[in-house]
mmCIF file of C-alpha atoms in Angstrom:
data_model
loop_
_atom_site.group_PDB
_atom_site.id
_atom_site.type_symbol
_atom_site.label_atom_id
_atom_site.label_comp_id
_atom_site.label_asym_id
_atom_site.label_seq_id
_atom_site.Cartn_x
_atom_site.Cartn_y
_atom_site.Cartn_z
ATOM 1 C CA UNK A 197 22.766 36.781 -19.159
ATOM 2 C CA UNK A 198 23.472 32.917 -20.213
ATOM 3 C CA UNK A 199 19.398 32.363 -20.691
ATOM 4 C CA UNK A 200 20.238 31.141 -24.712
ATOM 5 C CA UNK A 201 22.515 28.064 -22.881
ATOM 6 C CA UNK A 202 20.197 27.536 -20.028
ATOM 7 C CA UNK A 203 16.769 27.507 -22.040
ATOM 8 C CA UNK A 204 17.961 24.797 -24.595
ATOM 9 C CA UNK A 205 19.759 22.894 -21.630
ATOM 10 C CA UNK A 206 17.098 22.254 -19.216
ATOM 11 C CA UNK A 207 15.246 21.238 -22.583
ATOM 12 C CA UNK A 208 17.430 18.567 -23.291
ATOM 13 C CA UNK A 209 17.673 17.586 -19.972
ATOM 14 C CA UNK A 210 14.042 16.938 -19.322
ATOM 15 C CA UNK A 211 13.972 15.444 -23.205
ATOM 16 C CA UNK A 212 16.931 13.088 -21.760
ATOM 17 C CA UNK A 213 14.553 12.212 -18.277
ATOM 18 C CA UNK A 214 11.192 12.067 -20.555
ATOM 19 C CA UNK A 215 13.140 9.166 -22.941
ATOM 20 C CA UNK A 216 14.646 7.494 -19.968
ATOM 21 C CA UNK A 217 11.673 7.144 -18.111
ATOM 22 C CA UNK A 218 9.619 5.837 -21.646
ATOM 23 C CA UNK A 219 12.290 2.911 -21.798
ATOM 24 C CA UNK A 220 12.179 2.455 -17.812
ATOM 25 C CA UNK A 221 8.242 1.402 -18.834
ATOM 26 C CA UNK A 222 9.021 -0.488 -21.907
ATOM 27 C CA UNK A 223 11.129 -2.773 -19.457
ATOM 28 C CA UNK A 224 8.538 -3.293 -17.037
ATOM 29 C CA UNK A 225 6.924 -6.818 -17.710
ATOM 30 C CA UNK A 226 4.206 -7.090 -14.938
ATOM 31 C CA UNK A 227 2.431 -4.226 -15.704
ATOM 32 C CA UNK A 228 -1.298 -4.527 -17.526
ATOM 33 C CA UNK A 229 -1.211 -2.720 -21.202
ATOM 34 C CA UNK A 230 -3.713 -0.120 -19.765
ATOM 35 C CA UNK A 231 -1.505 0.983 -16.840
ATOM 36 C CA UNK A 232 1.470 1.014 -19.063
ATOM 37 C CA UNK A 233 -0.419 3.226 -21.804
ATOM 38 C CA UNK A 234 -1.576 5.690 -18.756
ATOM 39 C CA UNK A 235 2.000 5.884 -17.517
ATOM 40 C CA UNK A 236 3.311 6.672 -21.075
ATOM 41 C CA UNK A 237 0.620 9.428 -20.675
ATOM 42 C CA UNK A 238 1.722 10.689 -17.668
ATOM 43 C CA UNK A 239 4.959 10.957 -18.713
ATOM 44 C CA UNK A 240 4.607 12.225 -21.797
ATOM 45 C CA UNK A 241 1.849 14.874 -21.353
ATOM 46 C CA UNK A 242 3.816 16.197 -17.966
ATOM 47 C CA UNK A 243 7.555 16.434 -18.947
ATOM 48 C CA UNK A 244 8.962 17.226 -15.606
ATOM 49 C CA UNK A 245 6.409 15.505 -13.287
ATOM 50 C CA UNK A 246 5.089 12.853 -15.152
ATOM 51 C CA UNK A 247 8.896 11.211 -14.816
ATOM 52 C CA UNK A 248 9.533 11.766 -11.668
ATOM 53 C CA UNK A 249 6.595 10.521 -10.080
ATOM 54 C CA UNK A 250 7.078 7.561 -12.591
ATOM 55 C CA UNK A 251 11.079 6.938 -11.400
ATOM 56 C CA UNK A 252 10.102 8.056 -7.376
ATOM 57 C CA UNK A 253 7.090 4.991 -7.950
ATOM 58 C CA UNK A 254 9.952 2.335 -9.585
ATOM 59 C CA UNK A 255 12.232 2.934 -7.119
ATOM 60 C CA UNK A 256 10.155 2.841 -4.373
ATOM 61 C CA UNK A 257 9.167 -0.601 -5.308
ATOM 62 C CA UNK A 258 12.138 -1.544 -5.367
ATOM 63 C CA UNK A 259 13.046 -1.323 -1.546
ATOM 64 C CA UNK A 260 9.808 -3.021 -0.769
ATOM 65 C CA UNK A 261 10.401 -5.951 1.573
ATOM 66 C CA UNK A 262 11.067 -8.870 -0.315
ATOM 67 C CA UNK A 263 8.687 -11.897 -0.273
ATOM 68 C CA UNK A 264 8.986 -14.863 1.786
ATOM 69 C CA UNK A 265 8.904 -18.387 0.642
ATOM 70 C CA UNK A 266 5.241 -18.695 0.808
ATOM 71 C CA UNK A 267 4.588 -15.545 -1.757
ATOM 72 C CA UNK A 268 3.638 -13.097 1.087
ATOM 73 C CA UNK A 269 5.200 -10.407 2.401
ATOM 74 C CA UNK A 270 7.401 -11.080 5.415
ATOM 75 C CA UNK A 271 5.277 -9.316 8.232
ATOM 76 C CA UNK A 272 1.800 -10.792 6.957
ATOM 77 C CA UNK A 273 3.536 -14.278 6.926
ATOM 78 C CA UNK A 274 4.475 -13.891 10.644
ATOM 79 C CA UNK A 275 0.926 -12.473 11.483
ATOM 80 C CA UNK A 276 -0.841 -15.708 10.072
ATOM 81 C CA UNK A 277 1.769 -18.025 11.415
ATOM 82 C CA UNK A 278 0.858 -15.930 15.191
ATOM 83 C CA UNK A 279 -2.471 -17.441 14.988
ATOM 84 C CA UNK A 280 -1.866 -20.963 14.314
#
């Protein structure tokens, strides 16, 4: 049927997810060189999985409640100021 377009498009595809999610990691500055050279593993010995779980982890980060002004997050903060 159209298997000689679809083959070599979902190839590029996860080739296009694999290099996104390698320069995703080169732009992360608070992780340790080990954990960044694991990642790059993970990414690059699973194509499909190893950048999703990578972009599904970064993102998820990112909606994490943000910090209070005393470095902690905001429902620990109220917790210890409970029990003063």
């Amino acid at each position: 049927m159209y298997w000689e377009f679809m083959v070599p498009a979902a190839g590029i595809i996860m080739l296009l997810l694999a290099v996104t999610a390698v320069i995703s990691l080169s732009r992360q500055k608070n992780l340790a060189p080990g954990i960044r050279f694991l990642c790059l593993l993970g990414i690059l010995g699973f194509p499909v999985l190893g950048p999703a779980v990578w972009f599904f982890h970064r993102f998820r980060g990112r909606r994490a409640r943000p910090l209070d002004a005393s470095g902690s997050a905001g429902i620990a903060s109220s917790r210890t100021a409970n029990r003063r």
